[in-house]
mmCIF file of C-alpha atoms and ligand atoms in Angstrom:
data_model
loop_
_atom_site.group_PDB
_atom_site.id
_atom_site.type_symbol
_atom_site.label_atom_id
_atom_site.label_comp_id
_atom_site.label_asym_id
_atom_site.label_seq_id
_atom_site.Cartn_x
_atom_site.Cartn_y
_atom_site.Cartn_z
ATOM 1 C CA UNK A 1 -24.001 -51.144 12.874
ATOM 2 C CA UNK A 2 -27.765 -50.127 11.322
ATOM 3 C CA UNK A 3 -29.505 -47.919 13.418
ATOM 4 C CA UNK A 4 -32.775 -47.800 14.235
ATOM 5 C CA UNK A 5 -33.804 -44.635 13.420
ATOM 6 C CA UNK A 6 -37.471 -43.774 14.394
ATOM 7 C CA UNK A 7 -39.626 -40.347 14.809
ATOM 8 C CA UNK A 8 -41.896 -39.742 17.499
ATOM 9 C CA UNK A 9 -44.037 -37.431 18.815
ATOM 10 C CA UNK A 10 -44.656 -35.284 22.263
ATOM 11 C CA UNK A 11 -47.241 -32.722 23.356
ATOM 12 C CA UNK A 12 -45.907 -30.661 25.959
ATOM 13 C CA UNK A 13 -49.129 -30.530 27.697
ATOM 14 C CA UNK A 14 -50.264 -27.117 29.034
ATOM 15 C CA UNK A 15 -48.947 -27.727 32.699
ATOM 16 C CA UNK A 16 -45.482 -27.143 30.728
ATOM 17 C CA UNK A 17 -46.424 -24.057 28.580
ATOM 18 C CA UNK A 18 -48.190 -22.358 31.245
ATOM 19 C CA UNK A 19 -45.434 -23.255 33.914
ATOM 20 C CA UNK A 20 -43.032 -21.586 31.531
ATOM 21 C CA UNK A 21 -40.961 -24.281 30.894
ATOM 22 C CA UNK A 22 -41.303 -25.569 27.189
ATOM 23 C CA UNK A 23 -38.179 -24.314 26.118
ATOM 24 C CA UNK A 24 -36.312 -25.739 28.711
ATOM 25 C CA UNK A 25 -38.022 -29.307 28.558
ATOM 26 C CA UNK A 26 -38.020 -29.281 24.505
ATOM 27 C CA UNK A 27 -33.731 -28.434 24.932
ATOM 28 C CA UNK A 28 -33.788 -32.224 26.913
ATOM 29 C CA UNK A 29 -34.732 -33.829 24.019
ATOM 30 C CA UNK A 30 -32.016 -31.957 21.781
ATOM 31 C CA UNK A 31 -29.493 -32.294 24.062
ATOM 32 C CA UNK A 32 -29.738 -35.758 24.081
ATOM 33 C CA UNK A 33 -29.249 -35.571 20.464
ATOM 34 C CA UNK A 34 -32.838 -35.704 18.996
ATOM 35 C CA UNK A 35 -33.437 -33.969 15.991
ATOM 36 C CA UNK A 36 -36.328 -31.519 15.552
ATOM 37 C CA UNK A 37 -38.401 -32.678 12.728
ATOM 38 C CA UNK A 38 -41.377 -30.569 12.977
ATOM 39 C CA UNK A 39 -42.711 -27.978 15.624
ATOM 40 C CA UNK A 40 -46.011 -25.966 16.832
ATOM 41 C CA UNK A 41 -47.595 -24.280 19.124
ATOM 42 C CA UNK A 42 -51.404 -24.489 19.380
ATOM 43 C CA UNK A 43 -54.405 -24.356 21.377
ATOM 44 C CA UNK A 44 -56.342 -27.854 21.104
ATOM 45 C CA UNK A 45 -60.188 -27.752 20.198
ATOM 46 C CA UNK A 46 -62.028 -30.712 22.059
ATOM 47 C CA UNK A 47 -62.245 -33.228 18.438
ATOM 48 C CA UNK A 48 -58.556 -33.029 18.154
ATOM 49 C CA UNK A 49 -57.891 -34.029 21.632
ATOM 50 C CA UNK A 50 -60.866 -36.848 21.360
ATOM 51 C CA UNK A 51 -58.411 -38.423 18.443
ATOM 52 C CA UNK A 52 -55.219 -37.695 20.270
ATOM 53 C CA UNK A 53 -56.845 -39.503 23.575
ATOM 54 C CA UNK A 54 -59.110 -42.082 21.543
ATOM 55 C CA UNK A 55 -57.246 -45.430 22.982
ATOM 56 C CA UNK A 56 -58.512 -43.851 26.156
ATOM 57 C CA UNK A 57 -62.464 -43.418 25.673
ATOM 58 C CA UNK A 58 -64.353 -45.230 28.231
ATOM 59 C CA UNK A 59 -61.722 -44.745 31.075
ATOM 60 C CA UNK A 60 -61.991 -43.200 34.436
ATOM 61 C CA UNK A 61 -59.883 -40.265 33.634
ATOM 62 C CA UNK A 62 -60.693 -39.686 29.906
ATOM 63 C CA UNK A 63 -63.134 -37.061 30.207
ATOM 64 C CA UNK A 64 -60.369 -35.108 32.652
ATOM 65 C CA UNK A 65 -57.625 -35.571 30.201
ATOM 66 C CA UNK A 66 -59.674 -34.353 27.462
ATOM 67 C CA UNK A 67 -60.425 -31.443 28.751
ATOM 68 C CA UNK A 68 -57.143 -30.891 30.497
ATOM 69 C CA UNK A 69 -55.473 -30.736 27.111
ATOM 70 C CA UNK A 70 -57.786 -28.328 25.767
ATOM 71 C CA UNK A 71 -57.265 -25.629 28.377
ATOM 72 C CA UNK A 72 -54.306 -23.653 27.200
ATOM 73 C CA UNK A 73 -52.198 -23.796 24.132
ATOM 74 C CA UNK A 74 -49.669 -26.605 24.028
ATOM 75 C CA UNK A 75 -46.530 -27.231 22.142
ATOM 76 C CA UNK A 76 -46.499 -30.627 19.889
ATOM 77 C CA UNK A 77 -43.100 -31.897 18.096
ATOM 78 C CA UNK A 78 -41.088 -34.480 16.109
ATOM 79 C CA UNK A 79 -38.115 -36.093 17.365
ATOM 80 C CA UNK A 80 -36.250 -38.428 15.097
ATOM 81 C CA UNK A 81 -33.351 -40.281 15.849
ATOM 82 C CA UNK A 82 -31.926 -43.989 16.781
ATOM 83 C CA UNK A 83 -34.725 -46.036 18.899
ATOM 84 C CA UNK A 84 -36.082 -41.820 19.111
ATOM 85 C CA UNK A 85 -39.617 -43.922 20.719
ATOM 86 C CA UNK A 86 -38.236 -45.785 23.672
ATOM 87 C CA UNK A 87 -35.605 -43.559 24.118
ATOM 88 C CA UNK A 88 -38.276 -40.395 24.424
ATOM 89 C CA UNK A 89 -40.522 -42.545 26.638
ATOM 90 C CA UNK A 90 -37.431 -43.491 28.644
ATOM 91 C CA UNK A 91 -36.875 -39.609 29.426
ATOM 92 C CA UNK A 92 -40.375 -38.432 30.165
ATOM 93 C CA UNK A 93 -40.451 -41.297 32.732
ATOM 94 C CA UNK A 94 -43.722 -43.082 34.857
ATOM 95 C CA UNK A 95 -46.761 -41.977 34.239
ATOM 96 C CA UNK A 96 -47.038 -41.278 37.461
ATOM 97 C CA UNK A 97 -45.177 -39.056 38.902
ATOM 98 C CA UNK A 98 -44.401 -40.157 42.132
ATOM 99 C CA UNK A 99 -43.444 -43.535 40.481
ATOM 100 C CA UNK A 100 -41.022 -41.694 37.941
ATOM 101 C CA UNK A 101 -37.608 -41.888 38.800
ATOM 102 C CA UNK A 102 -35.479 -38.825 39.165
ATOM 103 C CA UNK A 103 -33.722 -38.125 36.335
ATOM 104 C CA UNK A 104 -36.806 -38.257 34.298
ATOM 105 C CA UNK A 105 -39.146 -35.061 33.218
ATOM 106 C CA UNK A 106 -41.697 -36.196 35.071
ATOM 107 C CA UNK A 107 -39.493 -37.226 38.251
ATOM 108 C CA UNK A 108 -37.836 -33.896 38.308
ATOM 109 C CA UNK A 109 -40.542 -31.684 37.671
ATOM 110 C CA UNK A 110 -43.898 -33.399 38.286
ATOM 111 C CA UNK A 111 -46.740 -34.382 41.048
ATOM 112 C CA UNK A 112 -49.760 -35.747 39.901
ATOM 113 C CA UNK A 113 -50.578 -37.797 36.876
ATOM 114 C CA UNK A 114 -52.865 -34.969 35.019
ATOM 115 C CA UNK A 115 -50.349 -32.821 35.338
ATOM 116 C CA UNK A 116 -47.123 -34.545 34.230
ATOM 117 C CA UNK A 117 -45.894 -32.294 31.764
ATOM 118 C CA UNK A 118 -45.650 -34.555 28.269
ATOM 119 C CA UNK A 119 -47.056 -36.720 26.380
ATOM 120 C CA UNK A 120 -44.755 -39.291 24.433
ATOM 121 C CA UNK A 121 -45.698 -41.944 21.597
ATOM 122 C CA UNK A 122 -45.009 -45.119 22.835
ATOM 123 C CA UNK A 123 -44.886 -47.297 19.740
ATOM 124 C CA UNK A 124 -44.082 -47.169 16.072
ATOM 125 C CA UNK A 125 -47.785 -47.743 15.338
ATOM 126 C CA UNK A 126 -49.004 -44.722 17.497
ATOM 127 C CA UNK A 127 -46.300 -42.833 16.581
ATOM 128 C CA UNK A 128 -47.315 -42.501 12.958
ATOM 129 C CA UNK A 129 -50.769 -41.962 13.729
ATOM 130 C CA UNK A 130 -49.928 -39.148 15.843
ATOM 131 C CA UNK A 131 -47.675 -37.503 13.858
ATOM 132 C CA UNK A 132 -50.218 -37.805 10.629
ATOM 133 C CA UNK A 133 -52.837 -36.183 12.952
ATOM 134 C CA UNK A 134 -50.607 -33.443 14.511
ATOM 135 C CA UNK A 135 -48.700 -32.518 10.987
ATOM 136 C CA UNK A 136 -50.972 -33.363 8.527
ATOM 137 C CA UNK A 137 -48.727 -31.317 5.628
ATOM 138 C CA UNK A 138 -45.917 -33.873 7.314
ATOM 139 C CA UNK A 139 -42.978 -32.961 8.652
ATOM 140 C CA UNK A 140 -38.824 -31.958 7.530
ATOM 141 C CA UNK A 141 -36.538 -34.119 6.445
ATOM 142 C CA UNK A 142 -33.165 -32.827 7.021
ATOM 143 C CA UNK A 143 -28.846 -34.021 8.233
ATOM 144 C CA UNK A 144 -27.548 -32.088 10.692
ATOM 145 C CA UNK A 145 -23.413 -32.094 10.482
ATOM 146 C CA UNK A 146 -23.468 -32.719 14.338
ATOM 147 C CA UNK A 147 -25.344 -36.112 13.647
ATOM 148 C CA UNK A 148 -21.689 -37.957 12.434
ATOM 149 C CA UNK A 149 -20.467 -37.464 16.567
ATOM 150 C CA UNK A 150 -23.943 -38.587 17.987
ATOM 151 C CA UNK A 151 -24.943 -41.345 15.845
ATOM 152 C CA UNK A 152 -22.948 -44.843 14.710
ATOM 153 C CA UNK A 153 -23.303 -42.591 10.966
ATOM 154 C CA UNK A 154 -19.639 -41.438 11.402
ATOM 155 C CA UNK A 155 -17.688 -44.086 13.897
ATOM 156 C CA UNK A 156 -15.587 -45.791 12.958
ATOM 157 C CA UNK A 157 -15.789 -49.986 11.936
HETATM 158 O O1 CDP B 1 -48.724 -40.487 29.200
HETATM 159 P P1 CDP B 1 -48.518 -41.970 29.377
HETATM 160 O O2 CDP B 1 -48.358 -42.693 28.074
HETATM 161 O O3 CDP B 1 -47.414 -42.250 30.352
HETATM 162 O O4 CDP B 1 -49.842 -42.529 30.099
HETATM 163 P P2 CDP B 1 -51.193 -43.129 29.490
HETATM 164 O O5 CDP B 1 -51.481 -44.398 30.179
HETATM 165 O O6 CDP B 1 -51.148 -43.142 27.993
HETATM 166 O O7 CDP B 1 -52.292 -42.073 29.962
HETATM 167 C C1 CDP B 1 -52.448 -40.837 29.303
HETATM 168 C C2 CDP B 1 -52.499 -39.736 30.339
HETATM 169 O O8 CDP B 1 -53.657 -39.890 31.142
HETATM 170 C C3 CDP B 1 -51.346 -39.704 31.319
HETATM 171 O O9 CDP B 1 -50.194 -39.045 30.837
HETATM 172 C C4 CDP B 1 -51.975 -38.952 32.482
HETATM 173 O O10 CDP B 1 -51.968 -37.543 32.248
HETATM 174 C C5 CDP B 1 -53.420 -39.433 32.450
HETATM 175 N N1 CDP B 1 -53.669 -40.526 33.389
HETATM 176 C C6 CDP B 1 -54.164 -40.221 34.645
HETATM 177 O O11 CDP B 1 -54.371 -39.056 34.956
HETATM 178 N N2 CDP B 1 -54.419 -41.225 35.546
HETATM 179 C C7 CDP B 1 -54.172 -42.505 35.228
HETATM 180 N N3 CDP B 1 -54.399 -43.466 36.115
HETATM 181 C C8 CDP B 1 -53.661 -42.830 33.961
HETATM 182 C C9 CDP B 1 -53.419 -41.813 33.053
HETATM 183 MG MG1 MG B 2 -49.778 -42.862 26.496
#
């Protein structure tokens, strides 16, 4: 079978840094079997979060998110893996939280829709984008041995 193997990106927004709970919402994605493919911490100055939020501009709540991102450092990575986009978006769940169902980031650990906790890519053209913007010196290409008991790599046909 051919997989589908995509990256993708995610800010853990600063709700999740400052809340303490990076770590633990960053181990989600590896436990699921994601593969780190790049990794930083940072504190977002307004012109990077006006490209990160550009599809955005001219909504109610752009101004709000722009600024909300730019309040305390954040954590931004690359998952790669098999359909690594809808899966990702599939975990962090509803944008709004009280439509997110449990099971999801946002429905176990969120209220309110400026403070849901991650942002996800949610195609393969935004995706790239992202990632070019958030790792502009690119990201790591690496195997992990674990990947042959996650991934259709090493069942059997
Ligand atoms: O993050 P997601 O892709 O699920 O949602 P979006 O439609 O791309 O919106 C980006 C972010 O704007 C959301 O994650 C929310 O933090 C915020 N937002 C909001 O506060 N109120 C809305 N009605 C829509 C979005
Ligand atoms: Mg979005």
């Amino acid at each position: 079978m051919t997989e589908n193997v995509q990256r993708t990106l995610i800010v853990l927004k600063p709700d999740a840094v400052q809340r303490a709970i990076a770590g633990e919402l960053l181990a989600r994605f590896e436990r699921r079997g994601l593969r780190l493919a790049a990794l930083r911490l940072l504190k977002v100055e307004r012109p990077l979060a006006e490209k990160h939020y550009a599809v955005h501009q001219g909504k109610f709540f752009y101004e709000e998110l722009v600024k909300t991102i730019s309040t305390s450092p954040v954590v931004v990575a690359v998952l790669e893996g098999p359909n690594a986009i809808a899966v990702v978006r599939a975990m962090v769940g509803a944008t709004r939280p009280h439509e997110a169902a449990p099971g999801t980031i946002r429905g176990d650990y969120a209220l309110v829709g400026l403070r849901n906790l991650v942002h996800a890519s949610d195609a393969p053209e935004t995706a790239a984008a992202e990632i070019a913007l958030w790792f502009p010196e690119g990201v790591v290409a690496y195997a992990r041995d674990v990947e042959r008991w996650m991934t259709d790599e090493g069942a059997p046909s």
